[in-house]
Short mmCIF file of C-alpha atoms in Angstrom, two decimals:
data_model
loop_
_atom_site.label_atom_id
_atom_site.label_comp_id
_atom_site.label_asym_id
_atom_site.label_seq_id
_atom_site.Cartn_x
_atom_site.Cartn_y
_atom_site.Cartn_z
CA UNK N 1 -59.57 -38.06 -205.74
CA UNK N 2 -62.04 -40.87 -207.56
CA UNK N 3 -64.67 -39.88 -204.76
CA UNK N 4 -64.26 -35.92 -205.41
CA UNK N 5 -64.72 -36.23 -208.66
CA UNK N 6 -67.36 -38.55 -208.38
CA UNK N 7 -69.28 -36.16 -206.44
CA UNK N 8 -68.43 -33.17 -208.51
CA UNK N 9 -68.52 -34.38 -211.75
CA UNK N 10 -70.42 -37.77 -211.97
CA UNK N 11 -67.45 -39.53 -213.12
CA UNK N 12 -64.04 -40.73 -211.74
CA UNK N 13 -60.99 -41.47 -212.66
CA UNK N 14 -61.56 -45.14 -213.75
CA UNK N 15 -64.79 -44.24 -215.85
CA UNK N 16 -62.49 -41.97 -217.70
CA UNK N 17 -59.55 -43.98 -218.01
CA UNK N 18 -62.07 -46.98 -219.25
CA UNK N 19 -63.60 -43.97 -221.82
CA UNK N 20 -60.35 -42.91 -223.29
CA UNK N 21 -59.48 -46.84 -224.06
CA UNK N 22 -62.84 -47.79 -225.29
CA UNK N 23 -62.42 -45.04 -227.54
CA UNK N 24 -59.40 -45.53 -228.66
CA UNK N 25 -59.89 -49.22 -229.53
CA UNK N 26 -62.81 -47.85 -231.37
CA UNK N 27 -61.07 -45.70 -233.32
CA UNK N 28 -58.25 -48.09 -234.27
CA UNK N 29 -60.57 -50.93 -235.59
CA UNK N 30 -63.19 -48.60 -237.19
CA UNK N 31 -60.63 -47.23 -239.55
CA UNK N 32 -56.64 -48.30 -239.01
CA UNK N 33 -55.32 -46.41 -242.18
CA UNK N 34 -56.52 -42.95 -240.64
CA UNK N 35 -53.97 -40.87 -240.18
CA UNK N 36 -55.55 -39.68 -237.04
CA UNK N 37 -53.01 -38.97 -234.35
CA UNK N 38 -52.89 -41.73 -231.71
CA UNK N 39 -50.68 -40.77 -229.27
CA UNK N 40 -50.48 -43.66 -227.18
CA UNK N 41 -47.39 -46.00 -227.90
CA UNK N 42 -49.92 -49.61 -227.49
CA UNK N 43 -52.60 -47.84 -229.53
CA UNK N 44 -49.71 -47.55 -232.28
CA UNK N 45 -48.38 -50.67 -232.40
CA UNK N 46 -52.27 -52.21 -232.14
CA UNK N 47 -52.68 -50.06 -235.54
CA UNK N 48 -49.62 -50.84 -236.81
CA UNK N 49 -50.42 -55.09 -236.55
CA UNK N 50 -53.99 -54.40 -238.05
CA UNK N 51 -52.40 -52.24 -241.12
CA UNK N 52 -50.66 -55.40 -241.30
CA UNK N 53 -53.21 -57.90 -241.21
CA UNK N 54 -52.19 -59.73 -238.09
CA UNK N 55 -54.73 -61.69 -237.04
CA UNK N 56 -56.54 -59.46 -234.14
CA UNK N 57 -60.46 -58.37 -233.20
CA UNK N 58 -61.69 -55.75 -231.01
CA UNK N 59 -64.03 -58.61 -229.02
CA UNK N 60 -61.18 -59.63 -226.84
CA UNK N 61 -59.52 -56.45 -225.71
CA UNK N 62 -63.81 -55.01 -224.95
CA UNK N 63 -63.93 -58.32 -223.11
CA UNK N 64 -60.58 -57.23 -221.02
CA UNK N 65 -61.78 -53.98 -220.69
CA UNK N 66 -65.55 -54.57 -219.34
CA UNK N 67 -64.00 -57.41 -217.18
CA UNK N 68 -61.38 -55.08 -215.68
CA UNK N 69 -64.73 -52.18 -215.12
CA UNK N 70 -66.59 -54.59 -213.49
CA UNK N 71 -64.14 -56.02 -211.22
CA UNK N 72 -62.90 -52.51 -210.26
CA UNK N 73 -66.84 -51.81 -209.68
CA UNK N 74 -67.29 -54.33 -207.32
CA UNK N 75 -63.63 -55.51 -205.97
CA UNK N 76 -65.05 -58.84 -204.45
CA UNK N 77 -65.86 -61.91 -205.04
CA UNK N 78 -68.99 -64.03 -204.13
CA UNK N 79 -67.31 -67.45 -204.83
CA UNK N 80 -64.97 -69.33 -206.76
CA UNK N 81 -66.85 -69.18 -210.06
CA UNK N 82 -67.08 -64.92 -209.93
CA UNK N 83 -63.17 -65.48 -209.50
CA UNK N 84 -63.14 -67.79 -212.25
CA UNK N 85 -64.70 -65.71 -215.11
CA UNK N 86 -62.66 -62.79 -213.49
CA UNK N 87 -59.71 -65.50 -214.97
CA UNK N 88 -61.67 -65.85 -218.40
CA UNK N 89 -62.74 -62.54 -219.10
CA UNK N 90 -59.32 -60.91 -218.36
CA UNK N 91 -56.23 -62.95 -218.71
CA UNK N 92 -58.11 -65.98 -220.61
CA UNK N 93 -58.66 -63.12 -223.69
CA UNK N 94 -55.30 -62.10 -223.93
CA UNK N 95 -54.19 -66.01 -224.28
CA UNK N 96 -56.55 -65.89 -226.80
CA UNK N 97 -55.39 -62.69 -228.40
CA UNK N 98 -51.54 -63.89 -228.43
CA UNK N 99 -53.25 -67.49 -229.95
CA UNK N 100 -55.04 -65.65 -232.63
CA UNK N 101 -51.78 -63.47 -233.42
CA UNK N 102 -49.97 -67.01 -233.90
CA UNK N 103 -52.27 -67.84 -235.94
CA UNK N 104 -51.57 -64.78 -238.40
CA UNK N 105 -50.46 -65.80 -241.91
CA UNK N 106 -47.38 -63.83 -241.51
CA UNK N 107 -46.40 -65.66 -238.45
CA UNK N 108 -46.87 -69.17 -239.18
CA UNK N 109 -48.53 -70.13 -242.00
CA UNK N 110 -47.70 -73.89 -241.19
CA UNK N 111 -49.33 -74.11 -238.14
CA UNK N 112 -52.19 -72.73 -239.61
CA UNK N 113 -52.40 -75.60 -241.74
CA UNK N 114 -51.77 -77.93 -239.25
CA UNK N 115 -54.68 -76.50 -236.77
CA UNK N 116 -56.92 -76.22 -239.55
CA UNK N 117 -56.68 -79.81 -240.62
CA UNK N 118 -57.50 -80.74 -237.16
CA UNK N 119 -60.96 -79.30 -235.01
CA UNK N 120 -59.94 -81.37 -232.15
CA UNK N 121 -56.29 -79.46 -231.99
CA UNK N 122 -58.33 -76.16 -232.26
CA UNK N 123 -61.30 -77.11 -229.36
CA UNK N 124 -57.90 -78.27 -227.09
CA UNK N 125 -55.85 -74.60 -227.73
CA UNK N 126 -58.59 -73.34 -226.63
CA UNK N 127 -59.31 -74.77 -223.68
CA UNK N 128 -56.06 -75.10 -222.85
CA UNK N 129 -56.10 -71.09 -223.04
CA UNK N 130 -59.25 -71.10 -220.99
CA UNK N 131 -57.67 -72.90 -218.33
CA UNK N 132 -54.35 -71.16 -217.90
CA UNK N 133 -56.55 -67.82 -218.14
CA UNK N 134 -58.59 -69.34 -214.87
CA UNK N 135 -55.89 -69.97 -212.98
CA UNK N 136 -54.23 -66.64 -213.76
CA UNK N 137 -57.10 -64.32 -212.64
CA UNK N 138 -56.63 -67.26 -209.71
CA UNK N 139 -53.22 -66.50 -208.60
CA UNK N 140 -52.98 -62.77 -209.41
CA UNK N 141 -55.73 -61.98 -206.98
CA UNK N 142 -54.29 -64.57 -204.29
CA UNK N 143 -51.06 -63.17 -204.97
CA UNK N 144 -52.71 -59.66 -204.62
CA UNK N 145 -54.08 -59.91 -201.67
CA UNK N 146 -51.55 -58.60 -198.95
CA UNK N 147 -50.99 -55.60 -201.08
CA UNK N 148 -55.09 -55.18 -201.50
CA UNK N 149 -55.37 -55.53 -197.95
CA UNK N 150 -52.55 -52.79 -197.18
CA UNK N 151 -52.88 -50.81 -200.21
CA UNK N 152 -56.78 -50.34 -200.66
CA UNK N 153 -58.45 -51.38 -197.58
CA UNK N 154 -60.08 -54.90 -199.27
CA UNK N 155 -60.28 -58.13 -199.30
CA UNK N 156 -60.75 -60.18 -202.86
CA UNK N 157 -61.29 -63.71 -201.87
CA UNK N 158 -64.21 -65.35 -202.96
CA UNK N 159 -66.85 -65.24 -199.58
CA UNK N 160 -68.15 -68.17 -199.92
CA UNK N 161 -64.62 -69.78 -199.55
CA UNK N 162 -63.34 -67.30 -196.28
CA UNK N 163 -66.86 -68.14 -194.58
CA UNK N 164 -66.06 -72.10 -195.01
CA UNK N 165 -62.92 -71.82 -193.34
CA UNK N 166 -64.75 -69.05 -190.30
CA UNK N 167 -62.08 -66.29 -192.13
CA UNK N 168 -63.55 -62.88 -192.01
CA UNK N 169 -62.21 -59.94 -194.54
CA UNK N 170 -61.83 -58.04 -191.13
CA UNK N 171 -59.37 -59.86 -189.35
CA UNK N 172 -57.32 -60.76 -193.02
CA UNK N 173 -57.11 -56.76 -192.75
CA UNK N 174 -56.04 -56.66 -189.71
CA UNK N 175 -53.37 -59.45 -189.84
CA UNK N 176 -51.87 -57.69 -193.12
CA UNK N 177 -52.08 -53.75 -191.72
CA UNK N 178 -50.29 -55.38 -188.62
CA UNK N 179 -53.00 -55.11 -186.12
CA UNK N 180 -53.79 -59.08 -185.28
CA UNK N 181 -52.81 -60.65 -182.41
CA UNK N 182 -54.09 -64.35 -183.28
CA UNK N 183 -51.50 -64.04 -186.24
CA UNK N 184 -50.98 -68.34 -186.01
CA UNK N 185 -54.57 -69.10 -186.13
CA UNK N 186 -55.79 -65.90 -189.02
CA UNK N 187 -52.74 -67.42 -191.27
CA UNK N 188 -53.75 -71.03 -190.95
CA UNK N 189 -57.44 -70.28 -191.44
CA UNK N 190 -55.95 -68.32 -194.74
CA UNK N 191 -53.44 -71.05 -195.95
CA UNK N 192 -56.89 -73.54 -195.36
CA UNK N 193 -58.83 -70.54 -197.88
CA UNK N 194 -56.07 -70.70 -200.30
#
């Protein structure tokens, strides 16, 4: 369907599911006391903690959103650092999203003081987010990749890591479709990539 439409219209699916949320994110932060119909049940409640002055930005979920684009783009990784900022730019922003909603004066206005008094406590929440972000992206796309592999015909391990350990995307596919006979030496090579 993405490829029909692609060749029909110039667009697919994804560019128009990324153009309805940009939008709508747009829309929310450019004036959340509209009355303008939403229609989406997160767009709501997004609105809902801006009319009440939680502590939230539209540079984190465009940072989600052009991560997620880009990685949907490209579906592969060159090495472990394209995997890592995978890690920061989707799953490190919503860390910092939920830490910046903590950090509301509605939530918790004591640990407001408390971060404020300190710059080192602030520098090590974030980096602490950073981190857990990293190894998110990390394990969601190691986790991810039988059902990549079965589901959508690639392979998202960094390269530069699978050509290390002599593991080629083709024979991961064909271990995880069911169609490798060297299954002991493919899933050693794989547990060595991991």
């Amino acid at each position: 369907v993405n490829k029909q439409l692609k060749s029909t219209i110039g667009v697919s699916s994804n560019d128009l599911r990324f153009k309805f949320w940009e939008e709508m994110l747009f829309k929310i932060f450019q004036n959340p006391y509209s009355d303008q119909v939403i229609g989406e049940p997160v767009g709501l409640l997004l609105r809902d903690g801006i009319r009440n002055e939680f502590n939230l930005s539209p540079e984190g979920f465009n940072q989600i959103l052009s991560t997620r684009k880009h990685f949907l783009s490209k579906s592969y990784f060159q090495n472990t650092d394209e995997l890592c900022s995978y890690g920061e730019g989707l799953y490190s922003q919503l860390n910092y999203i939920v830490q910046n909603l903590l950090l509301s004066n509605q939530l918790s206005p004591s640990t407001i003081k408390l971060v404020e008094e300190s710059s080192e406590l602030q520098n090590l929440i974030t980096e602490i987010s950073a981190h857990i972000g990293q190894s998110t992206g990390i394990a969601s796309i190691v986790i991810g990749t039988k059902y990549y592999a079965q589901n959508k015909n690639q392979i998202n391990l960094p390269i530069d890591i699978m050509t290390k350990y002599d593991l080629s995307q083709e024979s991961l596919l064909r271990l995880f479709q069911g169609h490798e006979e060297q299954k002991a030496d493919i899933e050693a090579k794989l547990k060595d990539v991991i």
